[in-house]
Each structure stands twice: as C-alpha cells, then as structure tokens.
Coordinates of C-alpha atoms in Angstrom, one line a residue:
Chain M
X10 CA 127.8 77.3 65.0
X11 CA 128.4 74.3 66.6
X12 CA 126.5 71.0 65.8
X13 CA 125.0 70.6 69.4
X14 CA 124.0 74.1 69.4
X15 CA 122.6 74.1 66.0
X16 CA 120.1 71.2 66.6
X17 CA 119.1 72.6 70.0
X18 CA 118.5 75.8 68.3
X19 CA 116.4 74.1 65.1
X20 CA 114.6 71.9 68.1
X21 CA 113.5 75.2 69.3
X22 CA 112.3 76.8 66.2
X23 CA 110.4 73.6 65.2
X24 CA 108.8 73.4 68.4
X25 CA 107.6 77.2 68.2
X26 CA 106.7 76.9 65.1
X27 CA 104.4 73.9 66.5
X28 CA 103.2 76.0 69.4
X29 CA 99.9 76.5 68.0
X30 CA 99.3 73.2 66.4
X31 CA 99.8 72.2 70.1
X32 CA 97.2 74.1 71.6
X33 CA 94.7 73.2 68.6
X34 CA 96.1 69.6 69.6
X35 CA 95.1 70.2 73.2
X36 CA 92.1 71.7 72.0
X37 CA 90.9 68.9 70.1
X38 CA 91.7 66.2 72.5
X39 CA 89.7 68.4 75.5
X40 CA 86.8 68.2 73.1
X41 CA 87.1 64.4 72.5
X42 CA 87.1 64.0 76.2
X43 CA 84.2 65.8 76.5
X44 CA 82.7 64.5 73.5
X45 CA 83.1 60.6 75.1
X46 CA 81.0 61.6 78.0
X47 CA 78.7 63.3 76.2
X48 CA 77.5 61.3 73.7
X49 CA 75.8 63.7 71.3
X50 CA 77.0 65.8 68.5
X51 CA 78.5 69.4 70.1
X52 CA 76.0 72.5 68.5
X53 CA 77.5 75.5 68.6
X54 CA 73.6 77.1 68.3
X55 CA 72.9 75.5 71.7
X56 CA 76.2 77.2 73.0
X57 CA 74.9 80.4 71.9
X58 CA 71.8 80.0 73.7
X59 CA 73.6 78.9 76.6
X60 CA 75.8 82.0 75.9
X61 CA 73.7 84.8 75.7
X62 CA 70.6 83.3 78.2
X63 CA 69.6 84.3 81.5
X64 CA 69.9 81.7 83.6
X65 CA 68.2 81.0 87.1
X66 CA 69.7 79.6 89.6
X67 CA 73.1 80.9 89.9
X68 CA 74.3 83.7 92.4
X69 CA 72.3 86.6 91.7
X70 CA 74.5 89.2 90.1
X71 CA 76.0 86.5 87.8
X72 CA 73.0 84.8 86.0
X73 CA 74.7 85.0 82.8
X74 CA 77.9 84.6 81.1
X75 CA 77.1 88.3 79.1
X76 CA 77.2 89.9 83.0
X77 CA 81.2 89.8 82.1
X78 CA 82.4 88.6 78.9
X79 CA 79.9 91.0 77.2
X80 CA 77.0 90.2 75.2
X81 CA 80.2 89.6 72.1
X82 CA 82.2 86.6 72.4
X83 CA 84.6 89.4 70.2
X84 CA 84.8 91.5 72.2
X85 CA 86.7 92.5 75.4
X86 CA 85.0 91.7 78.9
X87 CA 85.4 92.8 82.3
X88 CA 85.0 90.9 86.0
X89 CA 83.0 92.6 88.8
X90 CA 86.2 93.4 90.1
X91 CA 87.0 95.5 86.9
X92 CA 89.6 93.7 85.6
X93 CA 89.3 93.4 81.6
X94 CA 88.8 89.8 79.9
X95 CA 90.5 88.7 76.7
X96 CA 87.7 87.7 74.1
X97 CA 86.2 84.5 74.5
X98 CA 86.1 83.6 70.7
X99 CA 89.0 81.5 70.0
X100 CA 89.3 84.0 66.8
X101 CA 90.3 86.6 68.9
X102 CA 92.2 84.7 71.7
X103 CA 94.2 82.1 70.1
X104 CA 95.2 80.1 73.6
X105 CA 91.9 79.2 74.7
X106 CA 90.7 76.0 75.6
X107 CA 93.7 74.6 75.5
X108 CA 94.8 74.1 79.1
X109 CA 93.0 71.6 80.2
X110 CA 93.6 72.2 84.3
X111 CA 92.4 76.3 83.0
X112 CA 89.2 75.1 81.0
X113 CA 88.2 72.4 83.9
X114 CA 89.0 75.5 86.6
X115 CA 86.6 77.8 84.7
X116 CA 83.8 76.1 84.0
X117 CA 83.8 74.7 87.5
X118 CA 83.5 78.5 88.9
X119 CA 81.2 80.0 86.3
X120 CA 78.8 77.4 85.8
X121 CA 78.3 77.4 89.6
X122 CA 78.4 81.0 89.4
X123 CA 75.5 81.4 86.7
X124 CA 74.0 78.2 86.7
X125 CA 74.1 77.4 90.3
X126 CA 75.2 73.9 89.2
X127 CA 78.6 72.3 87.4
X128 CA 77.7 72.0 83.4
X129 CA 77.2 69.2 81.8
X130 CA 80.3 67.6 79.5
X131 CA 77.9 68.8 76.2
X132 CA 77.2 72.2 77.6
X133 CA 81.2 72.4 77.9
X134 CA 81.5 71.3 74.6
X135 CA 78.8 72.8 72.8
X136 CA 80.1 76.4 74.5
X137 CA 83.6 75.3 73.2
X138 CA 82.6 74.4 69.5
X139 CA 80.3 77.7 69.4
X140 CA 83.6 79.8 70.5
X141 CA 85.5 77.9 67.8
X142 CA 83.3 78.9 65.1
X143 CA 83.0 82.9 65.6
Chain E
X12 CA 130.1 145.6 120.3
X13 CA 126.5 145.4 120.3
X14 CA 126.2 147.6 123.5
X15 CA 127.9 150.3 121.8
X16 CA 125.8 149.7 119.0
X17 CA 122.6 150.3 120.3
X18 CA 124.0 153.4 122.6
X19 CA 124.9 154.9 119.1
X20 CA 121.9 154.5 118.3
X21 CA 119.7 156.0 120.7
X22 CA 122.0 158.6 120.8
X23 CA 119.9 162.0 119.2
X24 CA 119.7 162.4 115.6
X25 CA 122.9 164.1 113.9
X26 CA 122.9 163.1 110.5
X27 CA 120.6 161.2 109.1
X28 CA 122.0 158.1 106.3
X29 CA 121.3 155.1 104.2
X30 CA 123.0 152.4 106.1
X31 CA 122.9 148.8 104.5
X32 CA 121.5 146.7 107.4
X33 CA 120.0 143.5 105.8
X34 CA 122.7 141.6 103.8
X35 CA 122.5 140.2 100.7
X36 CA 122.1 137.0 102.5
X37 CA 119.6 138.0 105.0
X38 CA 117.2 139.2 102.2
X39 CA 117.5 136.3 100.1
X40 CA 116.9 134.3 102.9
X41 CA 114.0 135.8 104.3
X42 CA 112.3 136.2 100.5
X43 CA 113.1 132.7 100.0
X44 CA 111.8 131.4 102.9
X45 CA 108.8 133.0 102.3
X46 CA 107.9 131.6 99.4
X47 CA 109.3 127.8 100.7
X48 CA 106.5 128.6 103.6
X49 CA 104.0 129.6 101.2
X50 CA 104.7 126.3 99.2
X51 CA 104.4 123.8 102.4
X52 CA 101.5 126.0 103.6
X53 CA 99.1 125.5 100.6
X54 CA 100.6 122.0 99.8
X55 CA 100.2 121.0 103.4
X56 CA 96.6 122.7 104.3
X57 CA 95.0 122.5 101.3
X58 CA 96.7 120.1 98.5
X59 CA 95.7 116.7 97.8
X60 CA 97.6 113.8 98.6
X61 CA 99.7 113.4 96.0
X62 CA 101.4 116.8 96.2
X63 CA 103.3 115.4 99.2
X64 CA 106.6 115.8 97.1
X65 CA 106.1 119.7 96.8
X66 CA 105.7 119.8 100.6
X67 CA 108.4 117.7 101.1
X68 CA 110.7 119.3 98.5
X69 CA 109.6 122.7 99.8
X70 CA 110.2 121.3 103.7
X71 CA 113.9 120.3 103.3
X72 CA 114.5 123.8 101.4
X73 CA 113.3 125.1 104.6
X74 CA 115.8 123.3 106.7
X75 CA 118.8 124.1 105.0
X76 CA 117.8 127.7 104.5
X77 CA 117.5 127.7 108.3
X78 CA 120.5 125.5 109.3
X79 CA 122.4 128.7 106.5
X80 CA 120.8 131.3 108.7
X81 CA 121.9 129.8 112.1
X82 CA 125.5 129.8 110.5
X83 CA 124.8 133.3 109.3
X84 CA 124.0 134.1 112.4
X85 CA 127.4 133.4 113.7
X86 CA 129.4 135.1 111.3
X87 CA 127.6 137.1 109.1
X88 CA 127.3 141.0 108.6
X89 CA 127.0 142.7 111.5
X90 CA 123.4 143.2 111.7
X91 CA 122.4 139.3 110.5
X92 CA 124.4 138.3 113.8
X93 CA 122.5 136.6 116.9
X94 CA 124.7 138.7 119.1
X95 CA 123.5 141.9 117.4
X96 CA 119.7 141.3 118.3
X97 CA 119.7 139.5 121.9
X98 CA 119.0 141.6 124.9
X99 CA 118.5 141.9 128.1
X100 CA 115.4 141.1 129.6
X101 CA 115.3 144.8 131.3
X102 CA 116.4 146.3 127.9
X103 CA 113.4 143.8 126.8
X104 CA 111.0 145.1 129.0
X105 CA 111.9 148.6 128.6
X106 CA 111.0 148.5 125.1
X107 CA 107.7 146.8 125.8
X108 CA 106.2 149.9 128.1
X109 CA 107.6 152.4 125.5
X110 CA 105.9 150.6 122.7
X111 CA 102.3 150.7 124.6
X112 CA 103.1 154.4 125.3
X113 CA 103.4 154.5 121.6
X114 CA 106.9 155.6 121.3
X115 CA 109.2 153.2 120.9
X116 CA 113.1 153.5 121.0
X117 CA 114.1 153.8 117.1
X118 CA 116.6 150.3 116.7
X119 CA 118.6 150.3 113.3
X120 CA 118.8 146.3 114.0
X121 CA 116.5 144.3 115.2
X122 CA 114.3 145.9 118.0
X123 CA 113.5 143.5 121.1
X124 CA 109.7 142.7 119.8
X125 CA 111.4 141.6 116.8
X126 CA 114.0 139.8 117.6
X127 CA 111.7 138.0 119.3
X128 CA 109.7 137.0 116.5
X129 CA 112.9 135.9 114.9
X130 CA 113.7 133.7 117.5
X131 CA 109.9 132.1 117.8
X132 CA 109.9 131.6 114.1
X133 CA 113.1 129.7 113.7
X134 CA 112.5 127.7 116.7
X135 CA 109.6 126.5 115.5
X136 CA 110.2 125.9 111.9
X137 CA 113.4 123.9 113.1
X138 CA 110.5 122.3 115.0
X139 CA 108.3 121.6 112.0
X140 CA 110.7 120.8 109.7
X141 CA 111.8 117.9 112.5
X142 CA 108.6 116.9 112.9
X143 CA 107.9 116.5 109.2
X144 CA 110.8 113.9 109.2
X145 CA 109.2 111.9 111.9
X146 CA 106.0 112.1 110.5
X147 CA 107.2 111.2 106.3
X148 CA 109.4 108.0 108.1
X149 CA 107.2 106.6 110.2
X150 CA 103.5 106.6 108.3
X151 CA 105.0 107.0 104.7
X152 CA 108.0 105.1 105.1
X153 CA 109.7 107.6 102.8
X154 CA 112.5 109.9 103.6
X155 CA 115.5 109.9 105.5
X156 CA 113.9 108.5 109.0
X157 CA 112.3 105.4 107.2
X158 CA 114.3 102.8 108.6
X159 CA 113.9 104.4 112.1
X160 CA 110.6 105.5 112.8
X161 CA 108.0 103.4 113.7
X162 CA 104.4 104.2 112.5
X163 CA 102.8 105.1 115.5
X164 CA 105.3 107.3 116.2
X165 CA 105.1 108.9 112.8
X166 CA 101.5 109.4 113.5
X167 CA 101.8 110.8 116.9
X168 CA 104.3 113.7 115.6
X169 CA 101.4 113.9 112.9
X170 CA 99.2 115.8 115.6
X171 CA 102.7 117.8 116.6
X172 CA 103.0 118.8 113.1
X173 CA 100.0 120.3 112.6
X174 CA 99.4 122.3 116.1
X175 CA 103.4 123.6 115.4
X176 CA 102.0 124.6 111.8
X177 CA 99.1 126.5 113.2
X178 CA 101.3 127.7 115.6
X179 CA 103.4 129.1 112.8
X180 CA 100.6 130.8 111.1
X181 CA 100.1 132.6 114.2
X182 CA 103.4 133.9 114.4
X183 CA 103.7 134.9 111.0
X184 CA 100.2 136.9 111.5
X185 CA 101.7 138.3 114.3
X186 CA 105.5 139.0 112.6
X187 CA 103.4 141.0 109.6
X188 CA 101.3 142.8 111.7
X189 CA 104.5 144.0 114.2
X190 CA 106.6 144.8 110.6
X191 CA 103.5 146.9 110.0
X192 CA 103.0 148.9 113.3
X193 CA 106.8 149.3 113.6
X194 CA 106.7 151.0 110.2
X195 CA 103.9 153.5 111.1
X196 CA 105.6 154.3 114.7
X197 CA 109.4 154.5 113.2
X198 CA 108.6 156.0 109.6
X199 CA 111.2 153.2 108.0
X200 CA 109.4 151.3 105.6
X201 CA 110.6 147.9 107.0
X202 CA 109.5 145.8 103.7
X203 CA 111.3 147.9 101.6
X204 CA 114.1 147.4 103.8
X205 CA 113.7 143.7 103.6
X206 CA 114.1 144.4 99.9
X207 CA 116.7 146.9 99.5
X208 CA 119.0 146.4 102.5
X209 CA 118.9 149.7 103.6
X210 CA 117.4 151.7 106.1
X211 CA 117.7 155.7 106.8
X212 CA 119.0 156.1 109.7
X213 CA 121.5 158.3 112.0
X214 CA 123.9 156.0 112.9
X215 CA 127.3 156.5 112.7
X216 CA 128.7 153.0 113.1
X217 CA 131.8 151.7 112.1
X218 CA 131.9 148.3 112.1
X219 CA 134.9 146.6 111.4
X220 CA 133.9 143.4 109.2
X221 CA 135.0 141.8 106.1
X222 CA 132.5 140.7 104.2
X223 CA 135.5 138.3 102.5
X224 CA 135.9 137.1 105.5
X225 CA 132.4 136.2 106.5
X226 CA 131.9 134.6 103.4
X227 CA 134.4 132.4 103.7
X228 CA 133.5 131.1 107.1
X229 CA 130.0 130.9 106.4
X230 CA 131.3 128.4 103.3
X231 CA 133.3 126.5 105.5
X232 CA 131.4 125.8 108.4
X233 CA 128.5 125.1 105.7
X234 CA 130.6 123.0 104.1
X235 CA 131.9 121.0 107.2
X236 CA 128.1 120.5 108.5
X237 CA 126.8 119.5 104.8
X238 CA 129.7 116.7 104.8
X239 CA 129.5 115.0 108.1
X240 CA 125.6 115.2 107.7
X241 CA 125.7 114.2 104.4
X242 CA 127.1 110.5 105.5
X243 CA 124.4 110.2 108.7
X244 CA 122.2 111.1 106.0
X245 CA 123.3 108.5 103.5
X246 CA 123.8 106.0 106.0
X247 CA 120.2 106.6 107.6
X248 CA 118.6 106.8 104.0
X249 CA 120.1 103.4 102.9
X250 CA 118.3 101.5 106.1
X251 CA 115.4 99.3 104.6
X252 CA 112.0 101.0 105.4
X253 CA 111.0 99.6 109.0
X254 CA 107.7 98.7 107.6
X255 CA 107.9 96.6 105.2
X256 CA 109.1 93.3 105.6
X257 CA 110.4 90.6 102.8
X258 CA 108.3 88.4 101.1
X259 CA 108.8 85.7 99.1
X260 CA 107.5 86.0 95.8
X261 CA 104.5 83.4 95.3
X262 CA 103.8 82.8 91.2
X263 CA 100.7 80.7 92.4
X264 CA 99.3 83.7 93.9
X265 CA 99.9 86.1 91.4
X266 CA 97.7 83.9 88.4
X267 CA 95.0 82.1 91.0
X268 CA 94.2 85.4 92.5
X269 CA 95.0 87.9 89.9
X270 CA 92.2 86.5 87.6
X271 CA 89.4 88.6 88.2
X272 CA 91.0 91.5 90.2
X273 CA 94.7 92.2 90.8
X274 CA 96.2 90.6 93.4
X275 CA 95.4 92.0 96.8
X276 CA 98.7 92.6 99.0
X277 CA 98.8 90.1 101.5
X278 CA 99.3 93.4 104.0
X279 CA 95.9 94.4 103.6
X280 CA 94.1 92.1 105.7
X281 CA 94.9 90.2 109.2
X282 CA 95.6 86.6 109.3
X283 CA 92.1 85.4 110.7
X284 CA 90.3 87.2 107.5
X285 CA 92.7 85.9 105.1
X286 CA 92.1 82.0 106.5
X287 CA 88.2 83.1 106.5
X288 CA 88.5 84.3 102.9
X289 CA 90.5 81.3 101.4
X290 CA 88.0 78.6 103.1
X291 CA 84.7 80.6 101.5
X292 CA 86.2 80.9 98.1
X293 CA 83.0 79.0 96.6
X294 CA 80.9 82.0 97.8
X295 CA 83.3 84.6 97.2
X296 CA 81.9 88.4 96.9
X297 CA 79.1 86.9 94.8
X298 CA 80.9 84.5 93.0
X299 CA 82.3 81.0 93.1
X300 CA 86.6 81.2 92.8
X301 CA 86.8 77.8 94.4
X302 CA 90.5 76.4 94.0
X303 CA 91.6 72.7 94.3
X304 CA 92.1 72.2 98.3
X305 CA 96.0 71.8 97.9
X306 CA 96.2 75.2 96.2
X307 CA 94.3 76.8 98.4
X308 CA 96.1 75.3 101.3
X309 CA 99.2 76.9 100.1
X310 CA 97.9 80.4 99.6
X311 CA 95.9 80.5 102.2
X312 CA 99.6 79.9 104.9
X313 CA 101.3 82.2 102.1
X314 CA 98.5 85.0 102.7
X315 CA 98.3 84.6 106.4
X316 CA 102.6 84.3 106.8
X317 CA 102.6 88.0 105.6
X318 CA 99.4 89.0 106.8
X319 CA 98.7 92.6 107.9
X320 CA 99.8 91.9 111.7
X321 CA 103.5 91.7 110.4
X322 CA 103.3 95.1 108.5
X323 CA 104.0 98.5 110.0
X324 CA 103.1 100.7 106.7
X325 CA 100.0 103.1 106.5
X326 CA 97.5 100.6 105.2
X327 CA 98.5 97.7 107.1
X328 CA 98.1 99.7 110.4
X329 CA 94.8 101.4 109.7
X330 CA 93.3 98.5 107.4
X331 CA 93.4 95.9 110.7
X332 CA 90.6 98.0 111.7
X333 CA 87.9 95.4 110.1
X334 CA 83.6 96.1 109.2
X335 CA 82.7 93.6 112.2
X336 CA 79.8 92.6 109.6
X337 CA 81.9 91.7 106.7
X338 CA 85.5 90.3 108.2
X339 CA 86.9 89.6 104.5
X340 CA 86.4 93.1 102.8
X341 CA 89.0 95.7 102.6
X342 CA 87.0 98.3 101.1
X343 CA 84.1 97.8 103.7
X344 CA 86.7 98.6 106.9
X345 CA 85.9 102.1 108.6
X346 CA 89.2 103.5 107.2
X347 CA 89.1 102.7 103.4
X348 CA 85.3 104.3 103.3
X349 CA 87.0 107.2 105.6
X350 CA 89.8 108.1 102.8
X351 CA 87.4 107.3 99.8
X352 CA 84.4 109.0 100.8
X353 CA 85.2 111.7 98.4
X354 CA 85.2 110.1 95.4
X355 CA 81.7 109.6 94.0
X356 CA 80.0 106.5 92.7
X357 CA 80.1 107.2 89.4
X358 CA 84.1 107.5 89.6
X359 CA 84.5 104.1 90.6
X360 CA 81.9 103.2 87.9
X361 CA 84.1 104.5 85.5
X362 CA 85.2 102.5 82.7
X363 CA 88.9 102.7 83.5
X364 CA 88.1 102.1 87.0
X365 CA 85.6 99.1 87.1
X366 CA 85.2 99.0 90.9
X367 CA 86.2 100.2 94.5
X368 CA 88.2 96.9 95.0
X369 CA 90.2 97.7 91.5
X370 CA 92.7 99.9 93.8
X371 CA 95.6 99.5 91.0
X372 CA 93.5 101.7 89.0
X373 CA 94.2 104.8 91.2
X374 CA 96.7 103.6 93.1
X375 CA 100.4 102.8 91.0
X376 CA 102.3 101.1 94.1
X377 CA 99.4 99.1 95.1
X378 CA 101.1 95.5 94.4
X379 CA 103.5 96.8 96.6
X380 CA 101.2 97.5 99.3
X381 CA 103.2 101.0 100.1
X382 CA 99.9 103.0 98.9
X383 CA 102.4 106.2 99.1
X384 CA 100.2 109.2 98.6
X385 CA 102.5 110.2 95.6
X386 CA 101.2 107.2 93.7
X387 CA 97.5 108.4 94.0
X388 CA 96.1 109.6 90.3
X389 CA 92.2 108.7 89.5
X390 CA 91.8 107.5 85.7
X391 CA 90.0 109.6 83.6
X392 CA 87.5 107.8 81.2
X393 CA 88.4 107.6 77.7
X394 CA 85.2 109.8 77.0
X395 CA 86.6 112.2 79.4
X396 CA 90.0 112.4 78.1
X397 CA 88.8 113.3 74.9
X398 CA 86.7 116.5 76.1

C-alpha cells in the first residue's frame, strides 16, 4: 500500500470508529444549548409525563406523543399515514438527537401538533434526557 | 378445384369412407385456441387486476395462432384452405333455405353456415387481439404500442374491446350451437371430428397435395413474417412509454416528504393542489409538517414542474379529477374511492397497511407512479398469515 493511501484509509477507519462518539458529541452539545436557555436541571420523570400525557390543545387526533410512537419509547411506532417509526429511546436508535437541523424540525411539528404550541427549551431537554435513560 | 370438390360431393352416396379432413394443424389450432379464449375470457371478465399478464400472455397466443391459421389457410391441407370453404353467395343462399327445410346438403368441408362462422370468428379476434394492443399501450403503458398510443386513445379502444368481446361470446354461442345442429341433421359427430380428423364420408377425392410441401411453405412464410415483424416489434417496444415523462431525481423530496408516508408521486396531483398543499403544510391532514420557507419553496416548483397535467399514465389522467371539497387529497378524488371501494375498512386498518394514503403497501410501482395493475397485491396481516 502506498503511504498516501494508507493514511487516507487509517483517516477513515478512525473517523468511523468515531462516528458514534460524534453523534454522542452532537448529542451532548444540543443538550447544553438547550440546557443554557433553560436554566433548570433536565428530569427525565417530567419527560415521561410529558411523554405519555394527554395533552390539550394540539390538533385533535394528535394530543399525544403515544398516538404514534406507542405508549413504549422501545418500541416501534407508526404515523397516521402508516409508515413505521424507529424507537424513540436512544437505546434502541442509536442516531437520535444528534442532528441538530432533525431534532429542531421535529419538535417544531410535534409540539405544535400535540401541544398546539412550540415546547419550551426544558420540555426539549427533559424529553431528551428521559429518552437517554431507557 | 374446390368446384369439383363439392360436385363430388353432392354426388349420391357410393361408398361410404373415413377421409381425414381436419389436419393435424387445424385441430391443434382450433383446441388451442379454445383454451387461449377460455384463458382471456375468465382473466378478462371476471379476474382481478393483477391477472392482466395471463390475459395478455393468453392474447398474444391468440394472435400468432391466428396470424398461423391465415398462413394455413393459404397453403395448407386441402380442407384447412380458404379457397376450399368460400362460396358463392347463390351456393350460400341455397344452403340457407335447405337448412330451414331441415335438410341440408351433406359438405365434407366446411358447409356455407360454417364457413361463415369461421370467417366472423377470426375477423373478430384479429379485431380483439388489435384492440387489446391499443388498449394495454395507451392506459397501461405496457406492451408493444407504449410509445405510441396515447391514453385517451387507449381508453376509447377500451369500450371497443369489450362490445368486440361480447360480440365474440355471441359467436362462439352461436358456432357451438350450429356444430351441434349440423351433427344431429348430418349424423357426423363434428366434435369428434375436430378431434380425430376424420369424417365418414362418400367422397372419392383425390387431391393432389404434399403435405412436405405444405409444411414447408407454411415454415417459410411463417418464418419470413415472424422476422420482419419481429424488428417493427423491437423497434416499437424499445420507444420510451409516451406517458411518462423524465424527472429529475429530487433527494430533498424523498427525506422531507417521505417521513411520515412515502413519498407521493408528483403525478398524482395537478399543479394548483400541489402549490395549495406545500403553502398549508402547518395544518397538514391533521398535523403540522411545516418546512423552512426555502425548502418548501423548492419542493413546492419541483412538485408542481412534474405535476399531473404533464403525465399521460392511468393515474395521472383519472386522479386530475379532484373532491371539489378537499383540493389536496388523492384518496378523496371520485376515482381513487371508485377503484377502492371494494376493499373494506378494516383492510386498510390492517397492521401492514396503516392507511388508505399508505398506497406502497398494495401497490409495488407506486414510487414510480405507473400503478400497473400487475403490481396490485393487498398485505396480509401478520396474524393472518399465520392462519
């Protein structure tokens, strides 16, 4: 092998062996972000609640997150459209929340979709750190 | 020759013999042809959709078994020749009044009523075997006429299709009922015939024929029509499809609208519903799939560049049809509830199936926005699998 090929091809296993320190790294700095503007500590009991509650407010056949993801974070979901959804606990689907243009996208659509209203920077965050945990 | 054929034959009855009358060929031909019929008849009247490949299969057998019979016709045994079975229109009408007397002149061939029949019948399966072309290039864009036809005129030959195939049924009712009544009035049994060649009969004649001969004509002539079709064939078959047009591929598309249900062909809906649609996505079918405006922008000129208007396939041309009351739905339009109003609720509900809008679930070519009726299966559920 020749040199220039050799490093280009150790480059490339280092930085897939990094891949999913990456996304952790992404991961962390979305949740410092939202941690900034938040203020408080993240709970991921509150992100349960705000998980697995009915919420008024939001469109009517969305008024809560279970309506598609399943009452389990673990398991599969499915939109009204009856497409499937990958788990939502990080356990299960190892690139979430790591994009942050993805995370911003979808909390923006869902939270107007249930909630009727954008969520707040510690209802991202505590819904983040409660996905983290399962 | 024929002339002195059928003076032979009326001539009284000296001895009586098993002549062969139908060919090898012509019995193969007409048992095969019954059973190609049969296969485009239930496939066609009664089968679902996605049997269209049987009919289709069983049509183009049918069109070369004819196009061998017209050949056959020319230079086959003596009895399988046109020439052998035309007559005059006195001889024609001559038969006519004997047969309502009841007593027919005895023909070892053919008799007029039934050359008759022959000639209906393979004028109009010529017919529908035409018309099926027309119709499978211009609404399925499939087949050899796909590059020429244009939908409307697919669906126009449609209608033809369909009175020539009742048409046909009422031939064939009437070719079984005249084998029938010519059996009782002549004492041959004319379906054994068709089976075993032979007829009894007191004819002396001597035709000169070589089979070798005939064979070898047939295989040429065959032959030369096969090739030279063969390249208009080819050459018609490797035309694009007039219907569908080429798109660019959009990436952006594919992810932002493929999130929550595949992504809709952009032939499925006309330009006006697709601008309505991408400047509504906060309320969208219940839910909020808002974009960021630049995004959207570009979607939304992707989506109404290759709108339905520029499409000439099935869906595009009956889909433009919109539900005045809901402009953005596809599965609310007067045609998608026409085709799916056979399949119940609980099949959409399914667990494989999701919802009405899921159309990749039952239909394979949906991202291409062909919807060929070939590509139709409905999903079982798991639960039903397993029973």
């Amino acid at each position: 092998m020749s040199k220039p090929v050799f490093m280009l091809a150790l480059t490339g296993l280092l930085v897939a062996s990094l891949a999913p320190v990456q996304a952790g790294s992404a991961r962390t700095s979305i949740l410092e972000k939202l941690q900034k503007e938040a203020g408080t500590a993240f709970s991921a009991e509150r992100g349960k609640i705000l998980f697995s509650s009915t919420h008024k407010g939001g469109k009517p056949k969305t008024n809560s997150c279970t309506v598609c993801h399943t009452k389990s974070p673990l398991k599969t979901g499915k939109t009204r459209a009856g497409k499937d959804i990958a788990p939502m606990a990080l356990s299960k689907t190892k690139d979430r929340y790591s994009d942050p243009k993805k995370v911003a996208k979808w909390f923006r659509r869902n939270c107007r979709s249930v909630l009727g209203r954008e969520c707040t920077a510690l209802e991202k965050g505590d819904f983040i750190t409660f996905m983290s945990n399962l | 020759m024929d002339n002195l054929l059928h003076n032979l034959e009326k001539s009284p009855v000296k001895d009586v013999r098993t002549v062969l009358v139908w060919d090898l060929f012509v019995r193969l031909f007409h048992w095969s042809l019954v059973i190609l019929v049969l296969i485009t008849g239930i496939t066609g009247f009664l089968g679902e959709e996605w049997w269209l490949d049987y009919h289709v299969w069983a049509g183009y057998g049918i069109g070369g078994l004819i196009l061998a019979r017209l050949i056959w016709g020319l230079v086959g045994s003596p009895y399988a020749r046109f020439s052998s079975f035309i007559f005059s229109r006195a001889e024609t009408l001559r038969f006519f009044k004997e047969l309502l007397r009841g007593r027919p002149s005895h023909y070892t061939g053919h008799n007029p009523a039934g050359a008759l029949m022959v000639f209906a019948l393979v004028f109009v399966l010529i017919s529908i075997t035409i018309s099926g072309l027309i119709v499978l290039g211009g609404q399925e864009n499939q087949g050899v006429l796909a590059g020429v036809v244009p939908y409307f005129v697919g669906e126009v030959f449609e209608e033809i299709h369909e009175v020539l195939s009742f048409l046909l049924l009422a031939l064939i009712g009437g070719h079984i009922i005249g084998v029938f009544v010519e059996s009782r009035l002549s004492g041959d049994n004319l379906v054994r015939s068709m089976v075993t060649g032979t007829k009894e009969s007191a004819s002396p004649d001597e035709f000169k024929h070589s089979k070798l001969k005939s064979a070898f004509v047939f295989l040429t002539v065959l032959a030369v029509i096969v090739g030279s079709g063969g390249w208009v064939y080819v050459a018609l078959a490797e035309l694009p499809p007039n219907g569908l047009i080429k798109m660019t591929v959009n990436k952006t598309y594919a992810t932002e609208c493929g999130d929550c249900h595949f992504a809709y062909h952009p032939s499925l809906l006309p330009a006006n519903s697709w601008h309505k649609l991408m400047t509504g996505l906060e309320e969208h079918f219940g839910e909020d799939a808002s974009l960021d405006k630049d995004v959207s922008k570009g979607l939304s000129d992707w989506l109404q560049k290759y709108a339905s208007e520029k499409w000439d396939t099935e869906a595009a041309n009956n889909l433009r049809q919109l539900d005045l009351k809901n402009l953005i739905s596809i599965t609310a339009t007067p045609y998608w509830k026409k085709r799916h109003s056979e399949i119940a609720k609980a099949v959409f509900a399914r667990k494989s199936i999701g919802s009405k809008g899921n159309c990749i679930a039952c239909h394979k070519d949906a991202r291409s926005g062909r919807f060929d009726d070939q590509q139709i299966s409905i999903p079982l559920n798991q639960k039903e699998k397993e029973i």
